[in-house]
Coordinates of C-alpha atoms in Angstrom, one line a residue:
Chain A
M9 CA 115.1 185.2 -94.5
T10 CA 114.2 187.6 -92.0
A11 CA 115.4 191.2 -93.0
L12 CA 113.1 193.5 -90.6
I13 CA 110.9 193.3 -87.9
G14 CA 108.4 196.3 -87.9
I15 CA 106.3 197.7 -85.0
D16 CA 103.3 200.2 -84.9
W17 CA 102.6 200.4 -81.2
G18 CA 99.8 202.9 -80.0
T19 CA 98.6 204.1 -77.1
T20 CA 96.2 200.7 -77.0
S21 CA 97.1 198.5 -79.6
F22 CA 100.6 196.5 -80.4
R23 CA 100.7 195.2 -84.5
A24 CA 104.5 193.6 -85.9
W25 CA 105.2 192.3 -89.3
R26 CA 108.3 189.8 -89.3
M27 CA 109.2 191.7 -93.4
G28 CA 111.5 189.9 -96.0
A29 CA 114.2 190.6 -98.5
G30 CA 111.8 192.7 -100.6
G31 CA 109.4 193.8 -98.0
E32 CA 107.3 191.5 -98.2
V33 CA 105.1 190.4 -95.0
L34 CA 106.6 187.0 -93.9
D35 CA 104.3 187.0 -90.5
R36 CA 102.2 189.4 -88.3
V37 CA 100.7 190.0 -85.0
G38 CA 98.0 191.6 -83.8
D39 CA 96.2 192.0 -80.3
G40 CA 99.6 193.2 -78.1
P41 CA 98.9 195.3 -75.3
G42 CA 99.2 199.0 -76.4
I43 CA 101.3 201.5 -74.4
L44 CA 99.4 201.7 -71.3
A45 CA 98.7 198.2 -70.2
A46 CA 102.5 197.4 -71.5
A47 CA 103.5 199.8 -69.2
G48 CA 101.8 198.5 -65.6
L49 CA 103.4 194.8 -66.6
P50 CA 106.3 193.7 -65.0
G51 CA 109.0 193.4 -67.3
G52 CA 107.0 196.7 -68.7
F53 CA 107.6 197.1 -72.7
R54 CA 110.5 194.8 -73.2
Q55 CA 108.8 192.2 -71.6
A56 CA 105.5 193.0 -73.7
M57 CA 107.2 192.7 -76.7
Q58 CA 109.0 189.4 -76.0
D59 CA 105.9 187.8 -75.3
R60 CA 104.6 189.0 -78.6
I61 CA 107.5 188.4 -81.0
G62 CA 110.0 187.0 -78.9
S63 CA 110.9 184.1 -81.5
W64 CA 111.5 186.6 -83.9
L65 CA 114.4 189.1 -82.4
G66 CA 117.6 188.5 -82.6
T67 CA 117.3 187.5 -86.5
A68 CA 116.8 190.9 -87.8
P69 CA 116.9 194.6 -87.4
V70 CA 113.7 196.2 -85.4
I71 CA 112.0 199.5 -86.2
A72 CA 109.0 200.9 -83.6
S73 CA 106.6 203.8 -84.8
G74 CA 103.5 205.1 -82.5
M75 CA 103.0 206.7 -79.2
I76 CA 105.9 204.2 -77.8
T77 CA 107.6 207.0 -78.4
S78 CA 105.7 209.5 -76.1
R79 CA 106.2 210.9 -72.4
N80 CA 104.1 207.4 -71.3
G81 CA 106.6 205.2 -73.8
W82 CA 109.7 203.0 -73.9
I83 CA 111.8 206.6 -74.7
E84 CA 110.3 209.7 -75.7
T85 CA 111.9 211.2 -78.8
A86 CA 111.7 214.8 -80.0
Y87 CA 109.3 215.7 -82.5
L88 CA 110.4 216.8 -86.0
P89 CA 109.3 219.7 -88.2
L90 CA 107.5 219.9 -91.2
P91 CA 108.1 219.4 -94.3
L92 CA 108.7 216.0 -93.4
D93 CA 109.7 213.0 -95.5
A94 CA 111.1 209.4 -95.1
A95 CA 114.3 210.3 -95.7
A96 CA 114.0 213.2 -92.6
L97 CA 112.2 210.3 -90.4
A98 CA 115.0 207.9 -91.2
A99 CA 118.2 210.5 -90.3
N100 CA 116.7 210.7 -86.9
L101 CA 116.1 207.0 -85.8
T102 CA 116.5 207.0 -82.1
L103 CA 118.7 203.6 -80.9
H104 CA 117.7 202.3 -77.2
E105 CA 117.7 199.1 -76.3
G106 CA 118.3 197.5 -80.0
I107 CA 114.9 199.2 -81.2
H108 CA 115.2 201.9 -83.7
F109 CA 112.2 204.4 -82.8
V110 CA 110.6 206.7 -85.7
T111 CA 109.3 209.8 -84.1
G112 CA 106.4 212.1 -84.7
A113 CA 106.2 215.2 -86.0
V114 CA 105.0 218.6 -85.1
S115 CA 103.2 221.2 -86.5
D116 CA 103.1 224.5 -86.3
P117 CA 104.8 224.9 -82.9
D118 CA 105.3 228.8 -82.2
G119 CA 101.7 229.3 -83.6
P120 CA 98.4 229.6 -82.0
A121 CA 97.5 225.8 -82.5
P122 CA 100.1 223.8 -82.5
D123 CA 99.8 219.8 -83.2
V124 CA 101.7 216.6 -82.9
M125 CA 101.6 213.1 -83.9
R126 CA 103.1 210.0 -83.5
G127 CA 102.8 206.8 -85.6
E128 CA 100.5 208.5 -88.5
E129 CA 103.5 210.6 -90.6
T130 CA 104.6 206.6 -90.9
E131 CA 101.3 205.6 -92.2
I132 CA 100.9 208.6 -94.5
I133 CA 104.9 207.3 -95.9
G134 CA 103.6 203.8 -96.2
H135 CA 101.0 205.1 -98.4
L136 CA 103.0 207.5 -100.2
S137 CA 106.3 204.9 -100.5
G138 CA 103.4 203.1 -102.8
G139 CA 103.1 205.5 -105.0
G140 CA 100.2 206.4 -103.6
G141 CA 100.8 210.6 -104.5
D142 CA 100.1 213.5 -102.9
G143 CA 97.0 214.7 -101.4
L144 CA 94.7 215.2 -97.9
F145 CA 94.7 212.2 -96.0
V146 CA 92.0 211.4 -93.1
L147 CA 92.9 208.9 -90.2
P148 CA 89.8 208.4 -88.6
G149 CA 89.3 207.6 -84.8
T150 CA 89.0 208.9 -81.1
H151 CA 90.9 211.9 -82.2
S152 CA 91.3 212.0 -86.3
K153 CA 94.5 213.3 -87.9
W154 CA 93.9 215.1 -91.3
A155 CA 97.3 215.8 -93.0
R156 CA 98.2 216.9 -96.6
A157 CA 101.4 215.8 -98.6
E158 CA 102.9 217.6 -100.9
G159 CA 106.0 216.8 -102.8
G160 CA 106.5 213.6 -101.4
A161 CA 106.3 214.9 -97.6
L162 CA 104.1 215.4 -94.6
T163 CA 103.4 219.0 -95.3
G164 CA 100.6 220.2 -92.3
F165 CA 97.9 218.4 -90.2
R166 CA 95.3 218.8 -87.5
T167 CA 93.9 216.8 -85.1
V168 CA 90.3 216.5 -84.6
M169 CA 89.1 215.3 -81.7
T170 CA 85.8 213.9 -83.0
G171 CA 85.6 210.3 -81.2
E172 CA 86.1 211.7 -78.0
V173 CA 83.9 214.3 -78.4
F174 CA 81.5 212.3 -79.6
G175 CA 81.8 209.9 -76.6
A176 CA 81.8 212.8 -73.7
L177 CA 78.1 214.1 -75.9
R178 CA 76.6 210.8 -76.0
D179 CA 77.3 209.5 -72.2
H180 CA 77.7 213.0 -70.2
T181 CA 75.5 215.3 -71.7
I182 CA 71.7 215.6 -72.3
L183 CA 72.0 214.3 -75.5
G184 CA 72.3 210.7 -74.6
R185 CA 69.5 210.4 -72.1
L186 CA 66.9 210.2 -75.5
I187 CA 69.3 207.6 -77.3
Q188 CA 68.2 204.1 -77.2
P189 CA 70.5 201.5 -79.0
G190 CA 70.0 200.3 -82.4
P191 CA 71.1 198.5 -85.3
G192 CA 72.3 201.3 -86.8
S193 CA 70.5 203.9 -89.5
E194 CA 73.0 204.9 -91.9
D195 CA 69.7 207.8 -93.0
A196 CA 69.9 208.9 -89.5
F197 CA 73.7 209.2 -90.2
R198 CA 73.4 211.2 -93.8
R199 CA 70.6 213.5 -91.8
G200 CA 73.3 214.5 -89.4
V201 CA 75.6 215.3 -92.1
E202 CA 73.9 217.0 -93.9
A203 CA 73.0 219.2 -90.9
G204 CA 76.0 219.2 -89.6
R205 CA 78.1 220.5 -92.8
Q206 CA 76.1 223.6 -93.1
D207 CA 77.6 226.5 -91.5
G208 CA 80.4 225.5 -88.8
A209 CA 78.2 226.4 -85.7
L210 CA 78.2 223.1 -84.3
L211 CA 77.9 223.9 -80.4
G212 CA 74.4 225.4 -81.7
R213 CA 73.3 222.8 -84.0
I214 CA 73.8 219.9 -81.6
F215 CA 71.0 220.8 -79.7
S216 CA 68.7 219.4 -82.8
A217 CA 69.5 216.2 -81.7
R218 CA 67.3 216.1 -78.9
T219 CA 64.7 218.6 -80.4
L220 CA 63.8 216.2 -83.2
A221 CA 63.9 213.6 -80.8
L222 CA 61.1 215.7 -78.5
M223 CA 59.3 216.0 -81.8
D224 CA 59.0 212.3 -82.9
R225 CA 61.2 213.3 -86.0
L226 CA 63.8 211.0 -84.9
A227 CA 63.7 207.8 -83.6
P228 CA 65.1 206.7 -80.1
D229 CA 67.8 204.4 -81.9
Q230 CA 68.2 206.6 -84.4
V231 CA 69.7 209.9 -82.1
A232 CA 73.2 208.5 -81.9
D233 CA 74.0 208.3 -85.5
Y234 CA 72.2 211.6 -86.4
L235 CA 74.7 213.0 -83.5
S236 CA 77.8 211.2 -85.1
G237 CA 76.7 212.4 -88.6
L238 CA 76.5 215.8 -86.8
L239 CA 80.1 215.9 -85.5
I240 CA 81.5 213.6 -88.5
G241 CA 79.7 216.2 -91.5
D242 CA 81.2 219.3 -89.2
E243 CA 84.8 217.7 -89.4
V244 CA 84.7 216.8 -92.9
A245 CA 83.4 220.2 -94.1
Q246 CA 85.8 222.2 -92.7
G247 CA 88.2 219.9 -93.2
T248 CA 88.0 220.0 -96.8
R249 CA 87.0 223.9 -97.3
D250 CA 90.5 224.1 -99.2
A251 CA 90.9 221.0 -100.6
G252 CA 92.1 219.8 -103.8
G253 CA 93.5 217.1 -104.9
S254 CA 92.6 213.5 -104.1
V255 CA 91.5 212.4 -100.6
T256 CA 92.5 209.3 -99.1
I257 CA 90.9 207.8 -95.6
I258 CA 93.6 205.4 -94.1
G259 CA 91.7 203.4 -91.8
R260 CA 89.4 200.3 -91.1
G261 CA 86.2 198.8 -91.0
D262 CA 82.7 200.8 -89.7
L263 CA 84.4 203.9 -89.4
A264 CA 86.9 204.2 -92.3
L265 CA 83.1 203.5 -94.8
R266 CA 81.5 205.9 -92.1
Y267 CA 83.6 208.8 -93.3
Q268 CA 83.7 207.7 -96.9
T269 CA 80.2 208.0 -96.7
A270 CA 80.1 211.5 -95.3
F271 CA 82.3 212.9 -98.1
A272 CA 80.4 211.3 -100.6
V273 CA 77.4 213.7 -99.2
L274 CA 79.6 216.3 -99.2
G275 CA 79.8 215.4 -102.9
I276 CA 83.6 214.4 -102.7
A277 CA 85.0 211.0 -103.6
A278 CA 87.0 209.6 -101.1
R279 CA 88.9 206.2 -101.7
I280 CA 89.8 204.2 -98.4
A281 CA 93.6 203.0 -98.6
P282 CA 94.4 199.2 -98.8
P283 CA 95.7 198.1 -94.9
G284 CA 99.2 198.0 -94.1
M285 CA 100.1 201.4 -94.2
A286 CA 102.0 201.5 -91.4
Q287 CA 103.9 198.3 -92.3
R288 CA 104.8 200.0 -95.5
G289 CA 105.9 203.0 -94.5
L290 CA 108.0 201.1 -91.5
W291 CA 110.2 199.4 -94.7
E292 CA 110.6 202.7 -96.2
I293 CA 112.0 204.4 -93.9
A294 CA 114.4 201.1 -92.5
R295 CA 115.1 201.2 -96.0
M296 CA 116.1 204.6 -96.7
G297 CA 118.2 204.3 -93.0
K298 CA 119.8 201.2 -94.4
L299 CA 119.1 199.1 -92.1
A300 CA 116.7 197.0 -94.3
Chain B
M19 CA 48.1 246.1 -52.0
T20 CA 49.6 242.9 -54.2
A21 CA 48.6 243.4 -57.6
L22 CA 50.3 240.6 -58.9
I23 CA 52.6 237.0 -58.3
G24 CA 54.9 236.1 -60.5
I25 CA 57.1 232.8 -60.6
D26 CA 60.4 232.1 -63.0
W27 CA 60.3 228.8 -62.5
G28 CA 63.7 226.7 -64.1
T29 CA 64.9 223.1 -63.7
T30 CA 67.1 224.2 -61.3
S31 CA 66.1 227.4 -59.7
F32 CA 62.3 229.5 -58.5
R33 CA 62.4 233.2 -58.3
A34 CA 59.5 234.8 -56.9
W35 CA 58.3 238.5 -57.0
R36 CA 55.2 240.4 -55.4
M37 CA 54.1 243.4 -56.6
G38 CA 52.2 247.0 -56.8
A39 CA 49.8 248.5 -59.0
G40 CA 52.5 249.4 -61.2
G41 CA 54.3 246.6 -61.2
E42 CA 56.8 247.6 -58.6
V43 CA 58.5 245.0 -56.5
L44 CA 57.5 244.9 -53.1
D45 CA 59.2 241.5 -51.8
R46 CA 61.0 238.9 -53.8
V47 CA 61.9 235.4 -53.1
G48 CA 64.8 233.7 -55.1
D49 CA 66.6 230.1 -54.0
G50 CA 63.0 227.7 -54.2
P51 CA 63.5 224.5 -55.5
G52 CA 63.6 224.1 -59.3
I53 CA 61.5 221.9 -61.3
L54 CA 63.7 218.8 -60.7
A55 CA 63.8 219.1 -56.7
A56 CA 60.1 220.0 -56.3
A57 CA 58.7 217.2 -58.3
G58 CA 60.3 214.8 -56.0
L59 CA 58.9 216.5 -52.8
P60 CA 55.8 215.0 -51.0
G61 CA 52.8 217.4 -52.3
G62 CA 55.1 218.1 -55.3
F63 CA 54.6 221.6 -57.1
R64 CA 51.8 222.9 -55.0
Q65 CA 53.7 222.1 -51.8
A66 CA 57.0 223.8 -53.1
M67 CA 55.4 226.8 -53.8
Q68 CA 53.0 227.0 -50.4
D69 CA 56.6 226.7 -48.7
R70 CA 58.2 229.6 -50.3
I71 CA 55.3 232.1 -50.8
G72 CA 52.5 230.7 -49.1
S73 CA 51.6 234.1 -47.0
W74 CA 51.3 236.0 -50.5
L75 CA 48.9 233.3 -51.8
G76 CA 45.3 234.5 -52.0
T77 CA 46.0 237.9 -52.4
A78 CA 46.8 238.8 -56.0
P79 CA 46.6 236.9 -59.3
V80 CA 49.9 234.1 -59.6
I81 CA 51.7 233.9 -63.2
A82 CA 54.4 232.0 -64.2
S83 CA 57.0 231.0 -66.6
G84 CA 60.0 228.9 -67.3
M85 CA 60.6 225.2 -67.8
I86 CA 57.5 224.5 -64.9
T87 CA 55.3 223.9 -68.4
S88 CA 57.4 221.0 -70.0
R89 CA 56.9 217.9 -69.9
N90 CA 58.6 217.7 -66.2
G91 CA 56.5 220.5 -65.1
W92 CA 53.4 221.1 -63.1
I93 CA 51.5 221.0 -66.7
E94 CA 52.6 220.5 -70.3
T95 CA 52.2 223.4 -72.4
A96 CA 52.1 223.5 -76.4
Y97 CA 54.8 226.1 -77.8
L98 CA 53.4 229.4 -79.7
P99 CA 55.5 229.5 -82.6
L100 CA 57.3 232.9 -84.1
P101 CA 57.0 235.8 -84.3
L102 CA 55.9 235.8 -80.7
D103 CA 55.2 238.8 -79.0
A104 CA 53.4 239.6 -75.5
A105 CA 50.1 240.1 -76.4
A106 CA 50.3 236.4 -78.1
L107 CA 51.8 234.7 -75.0
A108 CA 49.0 236.9 -72.5
A109 CA 46.3 235.6 -75.1
N110 CA 47.5 232.0 -74.6
L111 CA 47.9 231.6 -70.9
T112 CA 47.1 228.4 -69.5
L113 CA 44.7 228.5 -66.3
H114 CA 45.8 225.6 -64.1
E115 CA 45.1 225.0 -60.1
G116 CA 44.2 228.4 -60.0
I117 CA 48.0 229.6 -61.6
H118 CA 48.4 231.3 -65.0
F119 CA 51.2 229.6 -67.1
V120 CA 53.3 231.4 -69.8
T121 CA 54.0 228.8 -72.8
G122 CA 57.4 228.4 -74.1
A123 CA 58.2 229.1 -77.8
V124 CA 59.3 226.8 -81.0
S125 CA 61.5 227.9 -83.5
D126 CA 61.5 226.5 -87.4
P127 CA 59.5 223.7 -86.3
D128 CA 59.4 221.8 -89.6
G129 CA 63.0 222.5 -90.5
P130 CA 66.3 220.7 -90.4
A131 CA 67.0 222.2 -86.3
P132 CA 64.0 223.1 -84.9
D133 CA 64.6 224.6 -81.4
V134 CA 62.1 225.4 -78.1
M135 CA 62.9 227.7 -75.1
R136 CA 60.6 227.8 -72.4
G137 CA 61.4 231.1 -70.0
E138 CA 63.7 233.0 -71.7
E139 CA 60.9 234.5 -74.0
T140 CA 59.6 236.2 -71.1
E141 CA 63.0 237.5 -70.3
I142 CA 63.1 239.3 -73.7
I143 CA 60.2 240.5 -73.3
G144 CA 60.7 242.0 -69.8
H145 CA 63.3 243.9 -72.0
L146 CA 61.1 244.7 -74.9
S147 CA 58.8 246.1 -72.9
G148 CA 61.0 248.7 -70.7
G149 CA 62.1 250.5 -73.7
G150 CA 65.3 248.1 -74.5
G151 CA 64.2 248.3 -77.9
D152 CA 65.0 244.9 -80.6
G153 CA 68.4 243.8 -81.6
L154 CA 70.1 240.1 -80.5
F155 CA 69.8 238.7 -77.3
V156 CA 72.1 236.1 -75.6
L157 CA 71.2 234.8 -72.3
P158 CA 74.1 232.5 -71.6
G159 CA 74.0 229.5 -69.5
T160 CA 74.5 225.9 -69.2
H161 CA 72.6 225.9 -72.6
S162 CA 72.9 229.9 -74.2
K163 CA 69.6 231.1 -76.0
W164 CA 70.6 233.4 -78.6
A165 CA 67.6 235.2 -79.7
R166 CA 66.3 238.1 -81.8
A167 CA 63.9 240.3 -82.0
E168 CA 62.2 242.7 -84.6
G169 CA 59.1 244.8 -84.3
G170 CA 58.7 244.2 -80.0
A171 CA 58.7 240.4 -81.1
L172 CA 60.8 237.6 -80.9
T173 CA 61.5 236.5 -84.6
G174 CA 63.8 233.5 -83.8
F175 CA 66.5 231.5 -82.0
R176 CA 68.8 229.3 -80.9
T177 CA 70.2 227.1 -78.5
V178 CA 74.1 227.1 -77.8
M179 CA 74.9 223.4 -75.5
T180 CA 78.2 225.9 -74.6
G181 CA 78.3 225.4 -70.9
E182 CA 77.0 221.9 -70.8
V183 CA 79.7 221.0 -73.9
F184 CA 82.7 222.4 -71.7
G185 CA 81.9 220.3 -68.5
A186 CA 81.9 217.4 -70.7
L187 CA 84.7 218.2 -72.3
R188 CA 87.1 219.3 -69.2
D189 CA 85.0 216.2 -66.9
H190 CA 85.7 213.5 -69.9
T191 CA 88.0 213.5 -72.4
I192 CA 92.1 213.9 -72.3
L193 CA 91.7 217.7 -72.1
G194 CA 90.7 217.8 -68.4
R195 CA 94.0 215.8 -67.5
L196 CA 96.3 218.4 -67.5
I197 CA 93.5 221.2 -66.1
Q198 CA 94.4 222.6 -62.4
P199 CA 92.3 224.8 -60.5
G200 CA 93.9 227.9 -60.2
P201 CA 92.1 231.7 -59.6
G202 CA 91.0 232.4 -63.1
S203 CA 93.0 234.1 -65.6
E204 CA 91.1 236.5 -68.1
D205 CA 94.3 236.3 -69.9
A206 CA 93.9 232.6 -70.7
F207 CA 90.1 233.2 -71.7
R208 CA 91.4 236.3 -73.9
R209 CA 93.9 233.6 -75.9
G210 CA 90.9 231.2 -76.1
V211 CA 88.0 233.5 -77.6
E212 CA 90.9 234.7 -80.1
A213 CA 91.5 231.2 -80.9
G214 CA 88.3 230.3 -81.1
R215 CA 86.6 233.1 -83.5
Q216 CA 89.1 232.1 -86.0
D217 CA 87.2 229.9 -88.5
G218 CA 84.5 227.5 -87.0
A219 CA 86.8 224.6 -87.0
L220 CA 85.8 224.3 -83.3
L221 CA 86.7 220.1 -83.6
G222 CA 89.9 220.7 -84.4
R223 CA 90.6 223.7 -82.7
I224 CA 90.2 222.5 -79.1
F225 CA 93.3 219.7 -79.5
S226 CA 95.1 222.7 -78.8
A227 CA 94.0 223.3 -75.1
R228 CA 96.2 220.3 -74.8
T229 CA 99.3 220.9 -76.8
L230 CA 99.9 224.2 -75.6
A231 CA 99.8 223.3 -72.4
L232 CA 101.8 219.9 -72.8
M233 CA 104.9 222.4 -74.3
D234 CA 104.2 224.8 -71.1
R235 CA 103.1 227.5 -73.6
L236 CA 99.9 227.2 -71.1
A237 CA 99.8 226.8 -67.2
P238 CA 98.0 224.1 -66.2
D239 CA 95.9 226.1 -64.0
Q240 CA 95.1 228.3 -67.3
V241 CA 93.9 225.6 -69.5
A242 CA 90.4 225.5 -68.1
D243 CA 89.7 229.3 -69.0
Y244 CA 91.7 228.8 -72.7
L245 CA 88.8 226.3 -73.1
S246 CA 86.3 228.5 -72.3
G247 CA 87.1 231.0 -74.2
L248 CA 87.5 228.7 -77.5
L249 CA 83.9 227.5 -76.7
I250 CA 83.1 230.6 -75.9
G251 CA 84.7 232.6 -78.7
D252 CA 83.4 230.0 -81.4
E253 CA 79.8 230.2 -79.6
V254 CA 80.2 234.7 -79.9
A255 CA 81.9 234.7 -83.5
Q256 CA 79.8 232.0 -85.1
G257 CA 76.1 233.8 -83.1
T258 CA 77.0 237.2 -84.6
R259 CA 78.3 236.1 -87.8
D260 CA 74.9 238.0 -89.9
A261 CA 74.3 240.6 -86.4
G262 CA 73.5 244.4 -86.8
G263 CA 72.2 246.7 -84.5
S264 CA 72.9 246.5 -80.7
V265 CA 73.2 243.0 -78.6
T266 CA 72.7 242.8 -75.0
I267 CA 73.3 240.2 -72.5
I268 CA 70.6 238.7 -70.1
G269 CA 72.4 237.5 -67.0
R270 CA 74.1 238.0 -63.9
G271 CA 77.8 237.2 -62.8
D272 CA 81.1 236.2 -63.7
L273 CA 79.1 234.2 -66.8
A274 CA 77.6 237.8 -67.9
L275 CA 80.8 239.2 -67.4
R276 CA 82.8 236.4 -69.5
Y277 CA 80.7 236.9 -72.4
Q278 CA 80.6 240.7 -72.6
T279 CA 84.8 240.3 -72.3
A280 CA 84.4 238.1 -75.9
F281 CA 82.2 240.2 -77.2
A282 CA 85.0 243.2 -76.5
V283 CA 87.7 240.4 -78.1
L284 CA 85.9 240.5 -81.2
G285 CA 85.0 244.0 -81.7
I286 CA 81.2 244.3 -80.6
A287 CA 80.0 246.4 -77.8
A288 CA 77.5 244.1 -75.8
R289 CA 75.5 245.6 -72.7
I290 CA 74.7 243.2 -70.1
A291 CA 70.5 244.3 -69.2
P292 CA 69.4 245.1 -66.1
P293 CA 68.1 242.9 -63.4
G294 CA 64.7 241.9 -63.3
M295 CA 63.9 240.8 -66.9
A296 CA 61.7 237.7 -66.1
Q297 CA 59.6 239.8 -63.3
R298 CA 59.3 242.7 -65.9
G299 CA 58.2 240.5 -68.7
L300 CA 55.4 238.5 -66.3
W301 CA 54.4 241.9 -65.6
E302 CA 53.9 243.1 -69.0
I303 CA 52.6 239.8 -69.8
A304 CA 49.9 239.8 -67.2
R305 CA 48.8 242.9 -68.0
M306 CA 48.1 242.0 -71.3
G307 CA 45.9 239.8 -70.1
K308 CA 44.1 242.1 -68.0
L309 CA 45.2 239.9 -65.0
A310 CA 46.9 242.8 -63.2

């Protein structure tokens, strides 16, 4: 029997789960259209959802999180302030067209560097609800999120544009001209992390990706990994300056491993969370909200 | 009577001076083709020079500095190590096709972040030869150079890719989507400098150019100036961490003023060098080399 249908709907991704009475996953769907693609379909978000999980609908409440509640999503909802826990997210669900939408979080809204997230808060709640404990969390991506949880609540976070900056530097600056594709070099990545952790002067360090290559001290097929290491090394060194307690990477595949390597180079043990954090967070928020 | 002809020939610029017996400027030419453009002309560098200063040639020795001695220039010359003064540059002039070429400098060639320059060393020599004194020098540009002089010699430098990174972020990341052109906002620039000086965590700070705009705390026509301030503020804060003594900006126009403003926000008095540093440096090196 289906107890809950959960959707993690991001800018470029759609994942959904059909859950049983204990929150266990009965069925799952991935690879649906993200909000950018779905918004352009005839029938829009409703049709996109119908296409992917139509056979599930009507059997249980539906809860959704992610960029689907942003200005370009299905309905725009107001951000919630910190500290933020599952109860507060449950108390602020927005029911719209039969779907319970989980809103996002805002950090330091009146300060010099306000920040926002939609979706990652649910993944962190998923981690906490599973007994994962407080600490520092990194969700690597085009825009990485660095978040801190204390007392079972999200208490701070920052968006770090590492992935997108890497792409812009590689594709649209002189640093890209010497890059040749290669099989991937963990050694070059580690060298970059070592260089990038140095002193925070990233703008004055990245040029070394060019000079080292010009001096034949970095092979053309290693430049991209070195540059990636420079950026991630800077990100991790800055993000852990005041770190104490456990560090958890919420992410998948090569990128999560790459971050784990960077932490290791800096002498910090970081564990990669098991998969399913978004689904577990949706379950927890629905349970708190008495939907499931 | 012409005593010396000097050329500052960069990647995208060509400037030349006809000098008298005391190094005074008798005539000047600007706006010639940089090496990228000149290399593609029929007749190449020789013809480009002939087109601009043909009437001067044959009357005096010719000395040239800048990227014209790089791999893509007229002749590639080896970099000289630090410390580097006018005498060392004069002792290492390369005579090729009747022109005395000033070579560039290399910093930390065997270290983790080697760096190179071609042309800026001559401008700094020009400053020093005029009695400008030692200290910290900033030559703003697509690739800014930060250099230190001690005892009349260039002792260290670093290339900081601020200008090119700004262009890549503005034109090829999400930060550019909210930018609208405007008359220029010194207030937004100053706000950016204040934010950028904070902590060196530049990758985690630039997203504020988006969130502040989304929250209507930064007008669309102020986003570019704010982002420029973030980057230059980071550059200046990092570049002056260990600074003592005088700070001199070698550059022109709005960009030099922008850097001077950034220094002022950080409480550092920086002066802008008078124009003509390249010409004076060429004269000094020629004089040391007994060409003039």
